Amino acid sequence: MRRTSKVRENLYIQFIEQENMDSVVPRLSQLLNRDPYLHPYTHEIERRYKIFEENLRKIDETEGGIDQFSRGYETFGLTKQDDGLTYREWAPGAKAVHLIGDFNNWDRSSHACSVNEFGVWELKIPNKPDGSSPIEHKSRVKVAITKHDGNQVDRISPWITYAAPQSNTDLYEGVHWDPPQPYHWQNPRPSRPKSLRIYESHVGIASNKLEVASYDHFSQNVIPRVKDLGYNCVELMAIMEHAYYASFGYQVTNFFAVSSHASKNTMDGLNQFDGTNGCYFHDNPRGFHDLWDSRLFDYTQWEVLRFLLSNLRWYLEEYKFDGFRFDGVTSMIYHDHGLGHGFGGDYPSFFGLGVDTESITYLQLANHMMHTIHPDVVSIAEDVSGMPALCRPINEGGIGFDYRLGMAIPDKWIELLKKCKDEDWDFQELYHTMTNRRYMENTIAYAESHDQALVGDKTIAFWLMDKEMYDFMSVTSYLTPIIDRGLALHKMISDSDDDDDDDDGDDGDDGDDGDDGDDGDDDDGDDGDDDDDDDDSDSDDDDGDDDDDGDDDDDDDDDDSDSDSDDDDDDGDGDGDGDDDDDDDDSDSDDDDGDDDDDGDDDDDDDDDDSDSDSDDDDDDGD
């Protein structure tokens, strides 16, 4: 059909408008076409993208690119050269810095560092006369920080890759890791599955014995079972060293040491590292998360960005993680951390003054770095607010995550099992909950995680069968109506989350350890964050690496990386799609991040990083 001049004029106007929209954000028009409600917020989306681009430009100009910038572990901490060791640390608030340890009989004045204009302290230690390293493998080391009031405090280097407790005390010390025969990976990095089937686990509690289980035990006894059940991705909790073992990985202390939130500990964590309340964290109320009793990173600091991005990169390269689950992203991206805030899909709240642009910029940089260096990396965001474009590419104006967690789904299952008779289930409401998600943003649907099974609740198997599991699960016992019903409903619930394989990229995750009915206990580990065991398959040390076969979320951290690397969702009530979910207990990471991811690992998290780890998700934050 021949176009009229009016039609041609309208098409030309549309073309010009689209060209103008894409002049700042390369593919913004695609995002706006998918979600027309975003049109009024075009300028804010462009502003966020410009800040991301400006940070990327500065990294290119001053650091040689994101690849080099995210390798901070090669220049900070203790690094090895042919002629000796170099110690480098960022401590802008310190008056003096000395390296102490076994190597100098803990002499607090013999090895002084010099400082540059950026607050980076440096010390070169030559080899011994026989050419051997001046600090032996497994030597204990710490940093003596002299504050401006003249007092000295001992700290562990944030870049230390192994930390261990002192004898007869709970205080940790850094351990210099320099094995004479470094471990070399035996297998290539696995390819990314088309559709994820995630099994969340905690290595340390993945045993039915009263002990902290090892990576060897996990690889020999848990991984085969996970594979046989059809999972293709393992999400590990508590990978990064953390202060309280029973926290399942929260409150990370040593982000590069395999064992976010960032712990408030001063003796073995980042808090007050240089003797001030600032350094890695905001030196004001913004630097404290009152509900979680943790510290929050200052993403405006150049060295904080280097530290968190390098934390994610460290787990990608050193331990071959495949991705991160960033815990508590909601807490990162809003100034009020989502506390007391019911998110109802109100678009102005997504683009108003309550949004923390600096955190969003860090998450964009983290996703850009990970997907640039390793395109198959998986990044997962735990967000209950429903932030638009969270899981859309950065060049569309998104934040760049691959998946978001469908957090309303497990809460709906628990609600049904707690409050409703089987015959009273509202399947229309259940269908709405399972399909309510942002268009074209990949969602991970799951039946339960550590948030349901460990954090003040119990597994679906226990809700269904409770104490009957102890006496009537054996093949030699008779089948009771409770067990019969429980197994049937458990299969139905698990399968309902595992069948999402449609075009919008939904993936199923029903793999909370210990809910398959054999003993009702989460003795295979539980969800989310990775725990650190010295027996790891990757090095014969207790620096614990995990060679997971799947993906890493941390995610965390996790990493949020949270860091990282650790995820913890205190209420898990959100679905991330704009329903009225009261998020006042939102889970945040730190970090990749992690971490506090705020993490990655920590995913991190963020340290995964902040930040948990998926198949190796290190939630993260940072995370």
PDB file of C-alpha atoms in Angstrom, residues 148-417:
ATOM      1  CA  HIS A 148      46.886  10.418  64.283  1.00  0.00           C
ATOM      2  CA  ASP A 149      46.486  10.362  68.051  1.00  0.00           C
ATOM      3  CA  GLY A 150      49.626   8.209  68.240  1.00  0.00           C
ATOM      4  CA  ASN A 151      47.884   4.960  69.188  1.00  0.00           C
ATOM      5  CA  GLN A 152      48.610   1.817  67.185  1.00  0.00           C
ATOM      6  CA  VAL A 153      46.047  -0.766  66.115  1.00  0.00           C
ATOM      7  CA  ASP A 154      46.659  -4.111  64.437  1.00  0.00           C
ATOM      8  CA  ARG A 155      44.717  -4.994  61.313  1.00  0.00           C
ATOM      9  CA  ILE A 156      44.533  -7.748  58.701  1.00  0.00           C
ATOM     10  CA  SER A 157      45.214  -6.638  55.134  1.00  0.00           C
ATOM     11  CA  PRO A 158      41.927  -6.395  53.200  1.00  0.00           C
ATOM     12  CA  TRP A 159      43.684  -8.192  50.336  1.00  0.00           C
ATOM     13  CA  ILE A 160      44.842 -11.206  52.363  1.00  0.00           C
ATOM     14  CA  THR A 161      43.883 -14.493  50.703  1.00  0.00           C
ATOM     15  CA  TYR A 162      43.969 -16.670  53.792  1.00  0.00           C
ATOM     16  CA  ALA A 163      43.083 -15.870  57.398  1.00  0.00           C
ATOM     17  CA  ALA A 164      43.284 -18.166  60.412  1.00  0.00           C
ATOM     18  CA  PRO A 165      42.565 -17.764  64.125  1.00  0.00           C
ATOM     19  CA  GLN A 166      45.346 -17.373  66.625  1.00  0.00           C
ATOM     20  CA  SER A 167      45.855 -20.299  68.956  1.00  0.00           C
ATOM     21  CA  ASN A 168      43.596 -20.196  72.016  1.00  0.00           C
ATOM     22  CA  THR A 169      41.727 -17.111  70.805  1.00  0.00           C
ATOM     23  CA  ASP A 170      38.976 -16.121  68.403  1.00  0.00           C
ATOM     24  CA  LEU A 171      41.064 -13.331  66.867  1.00  0.00           C
ATOM     25  CA  TYR A 172      42.230 -13.900  63.317  1.00  0.00           C
ATOM     26  CA  GLU A 173      45.572 -13.219  61.658  1.00  0.00           C
ATOM     27  CA  GLY A 174      46.474 -12.955  58.008  1.00  0.00           C
ATOM     28  CA  VAL A 175      48.446 -15.854  56.550  1.00  0.00           C
ATOM     29  CA  HIS A 176      50.833 -15.288  53.642  1.00  0.00           C
ATOM     30  CA  TRP A 177      49.981 -17.855  50.992  1.00  0.00           C
ATOM     31  CA  ASP A 178      52.877 -18.640  48.661  1.00  0.00           C
ATOM     32  CA  PRO A 179      53.023 -22.416  48.055  1.00  0.00           C
ATOM     33  CA  PRO A 180      56.173 -23.717  46.343  1.00  0.00           C
ATOM     34  CA  GLN A 181      53.993 -25.586  43.846  1.00  0.00           C
ATOM     35  CA  PRO A 182      50.856 -23.561  43.093  1.00  0.00           C
ATOM     36  CA  TYR A 183      47.768 -25.480  42.076  1.00  0.00           C
ATOM     37  CA  HIS A 184      47.025 -25.630  38.345  1.00  0.00           C
ATOM     38  CA  TRP A 185      43.477 -26.154  37.180  1.00  0.00           C
ATOM     39  CA  GLN A 186      42.818 -29.536  35.633  1.00  0.00           C
ATOM     40  CA  ASN A 187      39.574 -28.800  33.808  1.00  0.00           C
ATOM     41  CA  PRO A 188      38.286 -26.006  31.572  1.00  0.00           C
ATOM     42  CA  ARG A 189      35.580 -23.604  32.691  1.00  0.00           C
ATOM     43  CA  PRO A 190      32.160 -25.182  32.001  1.00  0.00           C
ATOM     44  CA  SER A 191      29.901 -23.538  29.465  1.00  0.00           C
ATOM     45  CA  ARG A 192      26.814 -21.698  30.635  1.00  0.00           C
ATOM     46  CA  PRO A 193      23.653 -23.820  30.652  1.00  0.00           C
ATOM     47  CA  LYS A 194      20.806 -22.652  28.465  1.00  0.00           C
ATOM     48  CA  SER A 195      18.483 -22.792  31.451  1.00  0.00           C
ATOM     49  CA  LEU A 196      19.657 -22.842  35.066  1.00  0.00           C
ATOM     50  CA  ARG A 197      18.581 -25.431  37.619  1.00  0.00           C
ATOM     51  CA  ILE A 198      20.129 -24.118  40.812  1.00  0.00           C
ATOM     52  CA  TYR A 199      20.973 -26.095  43.929  1.00  0.00           C
ATOM     53  CA  GLU A 200      21.796 -23.857  46.878  1.00  0.00           C
ATOM     54  CA  SER A 201      24.139 -25.279  49.430  1.00  0.00           C
ATOM     55  CA  HIS A 202      26.411 -24.585  52.386  1.00  0.00           C
ATOM     56  CA  VAL A 203      29.457 -26.821  52.291  1.00  0.00           C
ATOM     57  CA  GLY A 204      30.083 -26.764  56.021  1.00  0.00           C
ATOM     58  CA  ILE A 205      26.664 -28.099  57.022  1.00  0.00           C
ATOM     59  CA  ALA A 206      26.345 -30.525  54.117  1.00  0.00           C
ATOM     60  CA  SER A 207      26.954 -33.521  56.358  1.00  0.00           C
ATOM     61  CA  ASN A 208      24.827 -35.523  58.777  1.00  0.00           C
ATOM     62  CA  LYS A 209      27.732 -35.645  61.216  1.00  0.00           C
ATOM     63  CA  LEU A 210      28.337 -33.166  64.027  1.00  0.00           C
ATOM     64  CA  GLU A 211      31.212 -31.481  62.247  1.00  0.00           C
ATOM     65  CA  VAL A 212      32.053 -28.772  59.760  1.00  0.00           C
ATOM     66  CA  ALA A 213      32.079 -30.676  56.483  1.00  0.00           C
ATOM     67  CA  SER A 214      34.921 -30.293  54.001  1.00  0.00           C
ATOM     68  CA  TYR A 215      35.027 -29.535  50.295  1.00  0.00           C
ATOM     69  CA  ASP A 216      36.216 -33.096  49.721  1.00  0.00           C
ATOM     70  CA  HIS A 217      33.148 -34.411  51.494  1.00  0.00           C
ATOM     71  CA  PHE A 218      30.949 -32.074  49.466  1.00  0.00           C
ATOM     72  CA  SER A 219      32.474 -33.055  46.125  1.00  0.00           C
ATOM     73  CA  GLN A 220      32.288 -36.778  46.895  1.00  0.00           C
ATOM     74  CA  ASN A 221      28.916 -36.992  48.622  1.00  0.00           C
ATOM     75  CA  VAL A 222      26.792 -34.018  47.635  1.00  0.00           C
ATOM     76  CA  ILE A 223      27.754 -33.062  44.081  1.00  0.00           C
ATOM     77  CA  PRO A 224      26.944 -36.532  42.623  1.00  0.00           C
ATOM     78  CA  ARG A 225      23.533 -36.426  44.277  1.00  0.00           C
ATOM     79  CA  VAL A 226      22.914 -32.892  43.001  1.00  0.00           C
ATOM     80  CA  LYS A 227      23.812 -33.959  39.479  1.00  0.00           C
ATOM     81  CA  ASP A 228      21.591 -37.045  39.654  1.00  0.00           C
ATOM     82  CA  LEU A 229      18.664 -34.850  40.693  1.00  0.00           C
ATOM     83  CA  GLY A 230      19.016 -32.868  37.459  1.00  0.00           C
ATOM     84  CA  TYR A 231      20.586 -29.642  38.699  1.00  0.00           C
ATOM     85  CA  ASN A 232      23.199 -27.954  36.522  1.00  0.00           C
ATOM     86  CA  CYS A 233      24.276 -25.162  38.852  1.00  0.00           C
ATOM     87  CA  VAL A 234      25.430 -25.065  42.475  1.00  0.00           C
ATOM     88  CA  GLU A 235      25.003 -21.909  44.518  1.00  0.00           C
ATOM     89  CA  LEU A 236      27.373 -21.907  47.474  1.00  0.00           C
ATOM     90  CA  MET A 237      26.902 -19.978  50.681  1.00  0.00           C
ATOM     91  CA  ALA A 238      29.492 -18.473  53.000  1.00  0.00           C
ATOM     92  CA  ILE A 239      32.545 -18.653  50.758  1.00  0.00           C
ATOM     93  CA  MET A 240      34.212 -15.539  52.183  1.00  0.00           C
ATOM     94  CA  GLU A 241      35.684 -15.561  55.665  1.00  0.00           C
ATOM     95  CA  HIS A 242      33.149 -14.266  58.159  1.00  0.00           C
ATOM     96  CA  ALA A 243      33.083 -13.545  61.853  1.00  0.00           C
ATOM     97  CA  TYR A 244      30.255 -15.796  63.053  1.00  0.00           C
ATOM     98  CA  TYR A 245      30.057 -19.232  61.466  1.00  0.00           C
ATOM     99  CA  ALA A 246      26.384 -19.745  62.307  1.00  0.00           C
ATOM    100  CA  SER A 247      25.484 -16.649  60.274  1.00  0.00           C
ATOM    101  CA  PHE A 248      25.700 -18.738  57.069  1.00  0.00           C
ATOM    102  CA  GLY A 249      28.130 -16.246  55.570  1.00  0.00           C
ATOM    103  CA  TYR A 250      26.810 -12.869  56.578  1.00  0.00           C
ATOM    104  CA  GLN A 251      29.037 -10.133  57.970  1.00  0.00           C
ATOM    105  CA  VAL A 252      32.143 -10.819  55.876  1.00  0.00           C
ATOM    106  CA  THR A 253      35.491  -9.993  57.468  1.00  0.00           C
ATOM    107  CA  ASN A 254      38.098 -11.047  54.881  1.00  0.00           C
ATOM    108  CA  PHE A 255      36.796 -10.590  51.359  1.00  0.00           C
ATOM    109  CA  PHE A 256      39.598 -12.339  49.471  1.00  0.00           C
ATOM    110  CA  ALA A 257      39.998 -15.159  51.995  1.00  0.00           C
ATOM    111  CA  VAL A 258      37.824 -18.148  51.315  1.00  0.00           C
ATOM    112  CA  SER A 259      35.793 -19.196  54.311  1.00  0.00           C
ATOM    113  CA  SER A 260      27.532  -8.113  51.229  1.00  0.00           C
ATOM    114  CA  HIS A 261      27.501  -7.217  54.493  1.00  0.00           C
ATOM    115  CA  ALA A 262      30.716  -6.123  55.983  1.00  0.00           C
ATOM    116  CA  SER A 263      31.306  -7.031  59.567  1.00  0.00           C
ATOM    117  CA  LYS A 264      31.612  -4.283  62.170  1.00  0.00           C
ATOM    118  CA  ASN A 265      34.577  -6.149  63.665  1.00  0.00           C
ATOM    119  CA  THR A 266      37.631  -3.927  63.887  1.00  0.00           C
ATOM    120  CA  MET A 267      40.265  -6.529  64.775  1.00  0.00           C
ATOM    121  CA  ASP A 268      39.758  -8.820  61.791  1.00  0.00           C
ATOM    122  CA  GLY A 269      37.564  -6.916  59.314  1.00  0.00           C
ATOM    123  CA  LEU A 270      37.524  -3.752  57.213  1.00  0.00           C
ATOM    124  CA  ASN A 271      35.827  -1.584  59.811  1.00  0.00           C
ATOM    125  CA  GLN A 272      38.101   1.271  60.956  1.00  0.00           C
ATOM    126  CA  PHE A 273      40.951  -0.297  58.993  1.00  0.00           C
ATOM    127  CA  ASP A 274      42.989   2.909  58.909  1.00  0.00           C
ATOM    128  CA  GLY A 275      41.893   4.018  62.371  1.00  0.00           C
ATOM    129  CA  THR A 276      38.998   6.152  61.128  1.00  0.00           C
ATOM    130  CA  ASN A 277      35.280   5.461  60.687  1.00  0.00           C
ATOM    131  CA  GLY A 278      35.641   6.071  56.960  1.00  0.00           C
ATOM    132  CA  CYS A 279      38.180   4.504  54.604  1.00  0.00           C
ATOM    133  CA  TYR A 280      36.123   1.861  52.763  1.00  0.00           C
ATOM    134  CA  PHE A 281      32.821   3.034  54.261  1.00  0.00           C
ATOM    135  CA  HIS A 282      30.811   6.231  54.531  1.00  0.00           C
ATOM    136  CA  ASP A 283      32.089   8.270  57.467  1.00  0.00           C
ATOM    137  CA  ASN A 284      28.580   9.337  58.513  1.00  0.00           C
ATOM    138  CA  PRO A 285      25.217   7.677  59.229  1.00  0.00           C
ATOM    139  CA  ARG A 286      25.125   6.431  55.616  1.00  0.00           C
ATOM    140  CA  GLY A 287      27.934   4.062  56.531  1.00  0.00           C
ATOM    141  CA  PHE A 288      25.906   2.073  59.049  1.00  0.00           C
ATOM    142  CA  HIS A 289      23.065  -0.391  58.543  1.00  0.00           C
ATOM    143  CA  ASP A 290      21.320  -0.301  61.903  1.00  0.00           C
ATOM    144  CA  LEU A 291      19.071  -3.293  61.294  1.00  0.00           C
ATOM    145  CA  TRP A 292      21.858  -5.603  60.192  1.00  0.00           C
ATOM    146  CA  ASP A 293      24.527  -4.111  62.435  1.00  0.00           C
ATOM    147  CA  SER A 294      26.927  -3.857  59.511  1.00  0.00           C
ATOM    148  CA  ARG A 295      28.885  -1.245  57.537  1.00  0.00           C
ATOM    149  CA  LEU A 296      28.034   0.164  54.108  1.00  0.00           C
ATOM    150  CA  PHE A 297      30.582   0.860  51.383  1.00  0.00           C
ATOM    151  CA  ASP A 298      31.285   4.314  50.009  1.00  0.00           C
ATOM    152  CA  TYR A 299      31.076   3.731  46.254  1.00  0.00           C
ATOM    153  CA  THR A 300      32.334   7.230  45.498  1.00  0.00           C
ATOM    154  CA  GLN A 301      35.834   6.228  46.624  1.00  0.00           C
ATOM    155  CA  TRP A 302      38.075   5.141  43.756  1.00  0.00           C
ATOM    156  CA  GLU A 303      39.846   2.509  45.832  1.00  0.00           C
ATOM    157  CA  VAL A 304      36.543   1.072  47.047  1.00  0.00           C
ATOM    158  CA  LEU A 305      35.543   0.475  43.426  1.00  0.00           C
ATOM    159  CA  ARG A 306      38.938  -1.114  42.750  1.00  0.00           C
ATOM    160  CA  PHE A 307      38.604  -3.325  45.821  1.00  0.00           C
ATOM    161  CA  LEU A 308      35.074  -4.556  45.086  1.00  0.00           C
ATOM    162  CA  LEU A 309      35.558  -5.086  41.350  1.00  0.00           C
ATOM    163  CA  SER A 310      38.834  -6.882  42.046  1.00  0.00           C
ATOM    164  CA  ASN A 311      37.078  -9.038  44.618  1.00  0.00           C
ATOM    165  CA  LEU A 312      34.640 -10.262  41.977  1.00  0.00           C
ATOM    166  CA  ARG A 313      37.471 -10.774  39.495  1.00  0.00           C
ATOM    167  CA  TRP A 314      39.513 -12.709  42.084  1.00  0.00           C
ATOM    168  CA  TYR A 315      36.808 -15.339  42.481  1.00  0.00           C
ATOM    169  CA  LEU A 316      36.282 -15.524  38.731  1.00  0.00           C
ATOM    170  CA  GLU A 317      39.974 -16.101  38.031  1.00  0.00           C
ATOM    171  CA  GLU A 318      41.412 -17.774  41.128  1.00  0.00           C
ATOM    172  CA  TYR A 319      38.531 -20.150  41.868  1.00  0.00           C
ATOM    173  CA  LYS A 320      36.790 -20.192  38.487  1.00  0.00           C
ATOM    174  CA  PHE A 321      33.414 -19.086  39.776  1.00  0.00           C
ATOM    175  CA  ASP A 322      30.859 -18.669  37.020  1.00  0.00           C
ATOM    176  CA  GLY A 323      28.694 -15.989  38.539  1.00  0.00           C
ATOM    177  CA  PHE A 324      27.341 -14.293  41.627  1.00  0.00           C
ATOM    178  CA  ARG A 325      24.081 -13.774  43.447  1.00  0.00           C
ATOM    179  CA  PHE A 326      24.030 -10.206  44.746  1.00  0.00           C
ATOM    180  CA  ASP A 327      22.224 -10.265  48.048  1.00  0.00           C
ATOM    181  CA  GLY A 328      19.994  -7.479  49.273  1.00  0.00           C
ATOM    182  CA  VAL A 329      20.232  -5.318  46.176  1.00  0.00           C
ATOM    183  CA  THR A 330      17.190  -3.409  47.427  1.00  0.00           C
ATOM    184  CA  SER A 331      19.160  -2.257  50.443  1.00  0.00           C
ATOM    185  CA  MET A 332      21.909  -1.012  48.151  1.00  0.00           C
ATOM    186  CA  ILE A 333      19.919   0.959  45.630  1.00  0.00           C
ATOM    187  CA  TYR A 334      17.714   2.948  48.023  1.00  0.00           C
ATOM    188  CA  HIS A 335      18.957   5.385  50.643  1.00  0.00           C
ATOM    189  CA  ASP A 336      16.431   4.042  53.161  1.00  0.00           C
ATOM    190  CA  HIS A 337      17.494   0.450  52.325  1.00  0.00           C
ATOM    191  CA  GLY A 338      13.833  -0.370  51.725  1.00  0.00           C
ATOM    192  CA  LEU A 339      13.154  -0.359  55.460  1.00  0.00           C
ATOM    193  CA  GLY A 340       9.506   0.265  56.292  1.00  0.00           C
ATOM    194  CA  HIS A 341       8.839   0.772  52.608  1.00  0.00           C
ATOM    195  CA  GLY A 342       6.027  -1.051  50.839  1.00  0.00           C
ATOM    196  CA  PHE A 343       6.864  -1.180  47.137  1.00  0.00           C
ATOM    197  CA  GLY A 344       3.724  -1.043  45.040  1.00  0.00           C
ATOM    198  CA  GLY A 345       5.102  -0.477  41.566  1.00  0.00           C
ATOM    199  CA  ASP A 346       5.102   3.310  41.884  1.00  0.00           C
ATOM    200  CA  TYR A 347       7.445   4.481  39.103  1.00  0.00           C
ATOM    201  CA  PRO A 348       8.410   7.813  40.706  1.00  0.00           C
ATOM    202  CA  SER A 349       9.953   5.873  43.613  1.00  0.00           C
ATOM    203  CA  PHE A 350      12.259   4.097  41.146  1.00  0.00           C
ATOM    204  CA  PHE A 351      13.633   7.355  39.762  1.00  0.00           C
ATOM    205  CA  GLY A 352      13.367   9.805  42.639  1.00  0.00           C
ATOM    206  CA  LEU A 353      15.798  11.201  45.189  1.00  0.00           C
ATOM    207  CA  GLY A 354      15.466   8.086  47.332  1.00  0.00           C
ATOM    208  CA  VAL A 355      17.507   6.056  44.847  1.00  0.00           C
ATOM    209  CA  ASP A 356      21.236   5.676  45.536  1.00  0.00           C
ATOM    210  CA  THR A 357      22.813   6.460  42.163  1.00  0.00           C
ATOM    211  CA  GLU A 358      26.315   5.610  43.390  1.00  0.00           C
ATOM    212  CA  SER A 359      25.256   2.056  44.223  1.00  0.00           C
ATOM    213  CA  ILE A 360      23.595   1.652  40.838  1.00  0.00           C
ATOM    214  CA  THR A 361      26.781   2.853  39.135  1.00  0.00           C
ATOM    215  CA  TYR A 362      28.831   0.271  41.040  1.00  0.00           C
ATOM    216  CA  LEU A 363      26.406  -2.514  40.066  1.00  0.00           C
ATOM    217  CA  GLN A 364      26.580  -1.408  36.420  1.00  0.00           C
ATOM    218  CA  LEU A 365      30.397  -1.411  36.552  1.00  0.00           C
ATOM    219  CA  ALA A 366      30.387  -4.834  38.204  1.00  0.00           C
ATOM    220  CA  ASN A 367      28.093  -6.346  35.576  1.00  0.00           C
ATOM    221  CA  HIS A 368      30.014  -4.641  32.773  1.00  0.00           C
ATOM    222  CA  MET A 369      33.329  -5.961  34.076  1.00  0.00           C
ATOM    223  CA  MET A 370      32.107  -9.521  34.591  1.00  0.00           C
ATOM    224  CA  HIS A 371      30.333  -9.838  31.256  1.00  0.00           C
ATOM    225  CA  THR A 372      33.199  -8.179  29.382  1.00  0.00           C
ATOM    226  CA  ILE A 373      35.883 -10.441  30.845  1.00  0.00           C
ATOM    227  CA  HIS A 374      33.755 -13.610  30.873  1.00  0.00           C
ATOM    228  CA  PRO A 375      30.622 -13.289  28.706  1.00  0.00           C
ATOM    229  CA  ASP A 376      29.122 -16.499  30.136  1.00  0.00           C
ATOM    230  CA  VAL A 377      29.135 -15.209  33.718  1.00  0.00           C
ATOM    231  CA  VAL A 378      25.735 -15.239  35.428  1.00  0.00           C
ATOM    232  CA  SER A 379      24.720 -12.391  37.735  1.00  0.00           C
ATOM    233  CA  ILE A 380      21.593 -12.645  39.857  1.00  0.00           C
ATOM    234  CA  ALA A 381      19.974  -9.810  41.806  1.00  0.00           C
ATOM    235  CA  GLU A 382      17.901 -10.176  44.946  1.00  0.00           C
ATOM    236  CA  ASP A 383      15.548  -7.210  44.789  1.00  0.00           C
ATOM    237  CA  VAL A 384      12.083  -6.901  46.287  1.00  0.00           C
ATOM    238  CA  SER A 385      11.265  -3.445  44.945  1.00  0.00           C
ATOM    239  CA  GLY A 386      10.730  -4.291  41.294  1.00  0.00           C
ATOM    240  CA  MET A 387      13.307  -1.775  40.008  1.00  0.00           C
ATOM    241  CA  PRO A 388      12.679  -1.468  36.231  1.00  0.00           C
ATOM    242  CA  ALA A 389      15.487  -2.540  33.877  1.00  0.00           C
ATOM    243  CA  LEU A 390      17.416  -4.227  36.687  1.00  0.00           C
ATOM    244  CA  CYS A 391      17.909  -7.189  34.369  1.00  0.00           C
ATOM    245  CA  ARG A 392      18.260  -5.384  31.072  1.00  0.00           C
ATOM    246  CA  PRO A 393      21.570  -4.614  29.316  1.00  0.00           C
ATOM    247  CA  ILE A 394      23.420  -1.490  30.371  1.00  0.00           C
ATOM    248  CA  ASN A 395      23.367  -0.119  26.821  1.00  0.00           C
ATOM    249  CA  GLU A 396      19.561  -0.067  27.054  1.00  0.00           C
ATOM    250  CA  GLY A 397      19.756   1.941  30.256  1.00  0.00           C
ATOM    251  CA  GLY A 398      19.530  -1.104  32.514  1.00  0.00           C
ATOM    252  CA  ILE A 399      21.704  -2.232  35.408  1.00  0.00           C
ATOM    253  CA  GLY A 400      22.964  -5.315  33.602  1.00  0.00           C
ATOM    254  CA  PHE A 401      21.959  -8.327  35.714  1.00  0.00           C
ATOM    255  CA  ASP A 402      21.056 -11.589  33.995  1.00  0.00           C
ATOM    256  CA  TYR A 403      18.353 -12.686  36.428  1.00  0.00           C
ATOM    257  CA  ARG A 404      16.283 -11.471  39.330  1.00  0.00           C
ATOM    258  CA  LEU A 405      14.867 -13.720  42.042  1.00  0.00           C
ATOM    259  CA  GLY A 406      11.110 -14.329  42.031  1.00  0.00           C
ATOM    260  CA  MET A 407      10.976 -13.810  45.772  1.00  0.00           C
ATOM    261  CA  ALA A 408       7.198 -13.755  46.179  1.00  0.00           C
ATOM    262  CA  ILE A 409       6.894 -17.367  45.039  1.00  0.00           C
ATOM    263  CA  PRO A 410       8.479 -19.160  48.027  1.00  0.00           C
ATOM    264  CA  ASP A 411       6.574 -16.889  50.401  1.00  0.00           C
ATOM    265  CA  LYS A 412       3.334 -17.836  48.678  1.00  0.00           C
ATOM    266  CA  TRP A 413       4.044 -21.561  49.117  1.00  0.00           C
ATOM    267  CA  ILE A 414       4.798 -21.118  52.810  1.00  0.00           C
ATOM    268  CA  GLU A 415       1.652 -19.013  53.225  1.00  0.00           C
ATOM    269  CA  LEU A 416      -0.487 -21.723  51.630  1.00  0.00           C
ATOM    270  CA  LEU A 417       1.021 -24.498  53.742  1.00  0.00           C
TER     271      LEU A 417
END
